Coordinates of C-alpha atoms in Angstrom, one line a residue:
M28 CA 0.1 -0.1 -0.2
S29 CA 1.6 3.2 -1.0
F30 CA 1.3 6.4 0.5
D31 CA -1.3 9.2 -0.4
S32 CA 0.7 12.4 -0.4
A33 CA -2.5 14.0 -2.2
F34 CA -4.9 12.6 0.3
F35 CA -1.8 13.8 3.0
W36 CA -1.6 17.3 2.0
D37 CA -5.0 17.9 1.5
S38 CA -5.9 16.9 4.8
L39 CA -3.4 18.8 6.6
L40 CA -4.1 22.1 4.8
H41 CA -7.7 21.6 4.4
P42 CA -8.9 19.2 6.9
S43 CA -12.4 18.5 6.8
A44 CA -15.1 20.3 9.6
A45 CA -15.0 17.2 11.7
F46 CA -11.4 17.3 12.2
L47 CA -11.2 21.2 12.9
E48 CA -14.1 20.0 16.0
G49 CA -12.0 17.6 17.5
L50 CA -9.2 20.1 17.6
W51 CA -11.4 22.8 19.2
Q52 CA -12.2 20.4 21.7
T53 CA -8.8 19.3 22.4
V54 CA -8.0 22.9 23.3
Y55 CA -10.8 23.9 25.1
I56 CA -10.8 20.5 26.9
S57 CA -7.3 21.0 28.1
V58 CA -7.4 24.8 28.7
V59 CA -10.8 24.4 31.1
A60 CA -9.5 21.2 32.9
Q61 CA -6.1 22.7 33.8
V62 CA -7.5 26.2 35.3
L63 CA -9.3 24.2 37.1
A64 CA -6.7 21.6 38.0
V65 CA -4.7 24.9 39.5
I66 CA -7.6 26.4 41.3
I67 CA -8.1 22.8 43.6
G68 CA -4.4 22.5 43.4
L69 CA -4.1 25.5 45.2
G70 CA -6.2 24.5 47.7
I71 CA -4.9 21.3 48.2
A72 CA -1.3 22.7 48.5
L73 CA -2.8 24.9 51.4
M74 CA -4.0 22.2 53.2
R75 CA -0.7 20.2 53.0
R76 CA 0.7 22.9 54.6
S77 CA -1.9 23.1 57.7
K78 CA -0.5 22.8 60.9
R79 CA -3.9 20.9 61.6
R80 CA -2.7 17.0 61.1
W81 CA -5.6 16.1 59.8
V82 CA -5.9 18.7 57.4
A83 CA -2.6 17.8 55.8
G84 CA -2.9 14.3 56.6
A85 CA -6.0 14.4 54.1
A86 CA -4.6 16.3 51.5
G87 CA -1.5 13.9 51.2
G88 CA -4.0 10.9 51.5
Y89 CA -5.9 12.5 48.2
I90 CA -2.1 13.2 46.5
W91 CA -1.1 9.7 47.5
V92 CA -4.3 8.2 45.6
I93 CA -5.0 10.2 42.8
R94 CA -1.3 10.4 41.5
G95 CA -1.0 6.4 42.4
T96 CA -3.9 4.9 39.9
P97 CA -3.6 5.8 36.2
L98 CA -5.6 8.3 34.6
L99 CA -7.4 6.0 32.5
V100 CA -8.8 3.7 35.4
Q101 CA -9.9 7.1 36.9
L102 CA -12.2 7.8 33.9
V103 CA -13.5 4.6 32.9
L104 CA -14.5 4.7 36.9
V105 CA -15.9 7.7 37.2
Y106 CA -17.9 8.2 33.8
N107 CA -18.5 4.1 33.3
G108 CA -18.6 2.7 37.0
L109 CA -20.2 5.9 38.9
A110 CA -23.3 5.0 36.5
A111 CA -23.0 1.3 36.6
A112 CA -23.0 1.4 40.4
G113 CA -26.0 3.9 39.9
L114 CA -24.4 6.3 42.3
Y115 CA -24.3 9.3 39.5
T116 CA -25.0 9.9 35.8
F117 CA -23.8 12.6 33.7
A118 CA -26.2 14.3 32.1
D119 CA -26.0 17.0 29.5
A120 CA -26.1 20.1 31.4
T121 CA -27.0 23.7 30.3
L122 CA -24.1 26.7 31.4
F123 CA -25.3 30.1 30.1
G124 CA -27.1 29.1 27.4
L125 CA -24.4 26.5 26.6
V126 CA -25.3 22.6 26.2
V127 CA -22.5 20.4 27.5
P128 CA -22.6 16.9 26.7
G129 CA -22.2 15.0 29.9
V130 CA -19.1 13.1 29.0
I131 CA -17.6 16.1 28.3
Q132 CA -18.8 16.8 32.3
A133 CA -16.8 14.3 33.0
A134 CA -13.7 14.0 31.1
L135 CA -13.5 17.9 32.6
F136 CA -13.5 16.2 36.0
T137 CA -11.6 13.9 35.7
L138 CA -8.9 15.9 34.0
A139 CA -9.0 18.5 36.6
V140 CA -8.7 15.6 39.8
N141 CA -6.1 13.8 38.3
E142 CA -3.8 17.1 37.3
S143 CA -4.8 19.1 40.5
A144 CA -2.7 16.6 42.3
Y145 CA 0.1 17.1 40.7
M146 CA -0.8 21.0 40.6
A147 CA -0.6 20.8 44.6
E148 CA 3.1 19.5 44.9
I149 CA 4.1 21.9 42.0
I150 CA 2.4 24.7 44.0
R151 CA 3.7 23.8 47.4
A152 CA 6.9 23.2 46.0
G153 CA 6.9 27.1 44.8
I154 CA 5.4 28.0 48.5
D155 CA 8.3 26.5 49.6
S156 CA 10.7 27.9 47.7
V157 CA 9.6 31.7 48.8
G158 CA 12.1 32.6 52.1
K159 CA 10.7 32.3 55.4
G160 CA 11.4 36.0 55.9
Q161 CA 9.4 37.0 53.2
L162 CA 6.2 35.6 55.7
E163 CA 7.6 36.8 58.5
A164 CA 7.7 40.2 57.5
S165 CA 4.3 40.2 55.9
L166 CA 3.0 39.6 59.5
A167 CA 5.3 42.1 61.1
V168 CA 4.0 44.7 59.4
G169 CA 0.4 43.5 60.4
M170 CA -1.4 41.4 57.6
T171 CA -3.1 38.2 58.6
P172 CA -1.4 34.9 57.2
R173 CA -3.9 34.9 54.4
S174 CA -3.5 38.2 53.0
A175 CA 0.4 37.4 53.3
M176 CA -0.5 34.4 51.2
R177 CA -2.2 36.3 48.5
W178 CA -0.5 39.7 48.4
I179 CA 3.4 38.5 48.9
I180 CA 3.9 34.7 48.4
L181 CA 2.0 33.3 45.4
P182 CA 3.4 36.3 43.1
Q183 CA 7.2 35.5 44.4
A184 CA 6.0 31.8 44.1
L185 CA 4.5 32.3 40.2
R186 CA 8.3 32.3 39.0
F187 CA 9.1 28.8 40.2
I188 CA 5.3 27.7 40.0
V189 CA 4.7 28.8 36.0
P190 CA 7.8 26.2 34.3
P191 CA 6.3 23.2 35.7
L192 CA 3.0 24.1 34.8
G193 CA 3.4 25.1 31.6
N194 CA 4.9 21.6 31.1
N195 CA 2.1 19.6 32.5
F196 CA -0.2 21.7 30.3
N197 CA 1.8 20.5 27.0
A198 CA 0.9 17.1 28.3
M199 CA -2.8 17.7 29.4
M200 CA -3.5 18.6 25.3
K201 CA -1.4 14.8 24.2
T202 CA -3.3 13.7 27.3
T203 CA -6.8 14.5 25.5
S204 CA -6.2 11.8 23.4
I205 CA -7.1 9.1 26.0
L206 CA -11.1 10.6 26.1
S207 CA -11.6 8.7 23.2
V208 CA -12.3 5.6 25.2
I209 CA -15.3 7.5 26.6
G210 CA -16.5 8.8 23.3
V211 CA -15.3 12.3 23.5
E212 CA -15.1 14.0 19.9
E213 CA -11.7 14.8 20.5
L214 CA -8.5 14.9 18.0
F215 CA -8.0 11.8 18.5
L216 CA -11.3 9.8 17.9
N217 CA -12.3 12.0 15.1
T218 CA -8.6 11.0 13.7
Q219 CA -9.5 7.4 13.9
A220 CA -13.5 8.3 11.9
V221 CA -11.8 10.0 9.5
S222 CA -9.3 6.8 9.1
S223 CA -12.2 4.3 9.2
T224 CA -13.9 6.1 6.3
T225 CA -11.0 6.9 4.2
F226 CA -8.4 3.9 4.6
H227 CA -5.6 6.3 5.1
T228 CA -4.9 5.5 8.5
F229 CA -0.9 6.5 8.0
E230 CA -1.9 9.5 6.4
I231 CA -4.3 11.0 9.0
F232 CA -2.4 9.7 11.9
I233 CA 0.4 12.0 10.4
V234 CA -2.0 14.7 10.1
A235 CA -2.9 14.7 13.2
A236 CA 0.1 14.3 15.0
L237 CA 1.7 17.0 13.2
Y238 CA -1.7 19.1 14.8
Y239 CA -1.1 17.8 18.1
L240 CA 3.1 19.2 17.5
L241 CA 2.1 22.6 16.2
L242 CA -0.3 23.0 19.6
T243 CA 2.6 21.8 22.0
T244 CA 5.4 24.2 19.8
L245 CA 2.6 27.7 19.8
W246 CA 2.2 26.9 23.9
S247 CA 5.9 26.5 23.8
F248 CA 6.3 30.3 22.7
V249 CA 3.8 31.2 25.0
Q250 CA 5.4 29.3 28.0
A251 CA 8.8 31.2 27.2
W252 CA 7.5 34.8 27.2
I253 CA 5.5 34.2 30.2
E254 CA 8.7 32.9 32.0
S255 CA 10.3 36.0 30.3
R256 CA 8.6 38.5 31.6
L257 CA 8.0 36.8 35.2
N258 CA 12.0 36.6 35.0
A259 CA 12.6 40.2 34.5
S260 CA 10.0 41.4 37.0
A261 CA 12.4 39.2 39.6
G262 CA 15.7 40.9 38.0
A263 CA 16.4 36.7 37.6
P264 CA 18.3 35.2 34.8
R265 CA 16.6 34.7 31.7
P266 CA 15.0 31.1 31.4
P267 CA 16.0 28.7 28.1
T268 CA 14.7 30.0 24.6
V269 CA 12.1 28.2 23.0
I270 CA 14.6 26.3 20.3
Q271 CA 16.8 25.1 23.9
R272 CA 13.5 24.0 24.8
L273 CA 13.0 22.0 21.7
F274 CA 16.0 21.2 20.2
G275 CA 18.2 21.8 23.3
G276 CA 21.9 22.9 23.3
G277 CA 23.2 26.2 24.3
R278 CA 24.0 27.1 27.9
G279 CA 20.5 29.2 29.1
A280 CA 19.8 29.1 32.5
P281 CA 17.8 26.5 34.1
P282 CA 14.1 27.0 34.7
P283 CA 13.8 28.8 38.7
A284 CA 11.4 26.2 39.3
Q285 CA 14.4 23.0 38.2
A286 CA 16.3 24.6 40.6
A287 CA 13.8 25.2 43.7
L288 CA 12.0 22.1 43.8
P289 CA 12.8 19.6 46.3
Q290 CA 14.5 16.6 45.1
G291 CA 11.9 14.1 44.4
T292 CA 9.4 16.5 43.7
A293 CA 7.8 15.8 40.1
A294 CA 9.0 18.5 37.5
T295 CA 7.8 17.3 34.4
P296 CA 5.5 15.2 32.4
A297 CA 7.9 12.1 32.6
E298 CA 8.5 12.1 35.9
I299 CA 5.5 12.9 37.5
R300 CA 2.8 10.7 35.0

């Protein structure tokens, strides 16, 4: 069977409506799930730092369970398992005039919960990287612990949180491909549909791979810009350029988070997944 270059270039440069719909689903599910994960992860990270043992223990148990079980298993348990057990069924819902299918709700919930366990450790490490003297000085001038965390600690911790957060979001966009097992019409599932109707499996999956590559590369530019702005505002060394991130080479300053994260703390998708 020969490679159909005409079909390949046509699919790459003029993707079908279904293919573009899958691409859009991949992007917005990734963005919404990551935002939710950061919010939940922040709460879990603050619980982990609590002086109350039962609060810190509950947060630790949450992280242990979520990080210790595969995302695919969690996804099937949430969408299929809860319904089979008669506990909860994800039904279509209307939000701000938009209909959100039940399968999308399950996907967002599972991705957000799974990612929040990793985000909690990243945020906690970022907070711990800020000198304790910052909090003590804030309390000394009359700030409450909550206001000190909001206005003094977290803004400084951002510089250490953003690099691993960006890496995790990059992984999130690729991880959405497993949502096809519960019928979410994201890029991978729609690519399978095109493959089954055209029988150009090799060509269309190369196109899908290139579009995934495009998404992650574009995000690398955004992440590099954000890190550069944060480092410049803090007077820190410039982070690696996009070329250094993608291809290596050059000495470039390592991302601050890599140096700041405690030993054993996951900082890249390969390490944490």
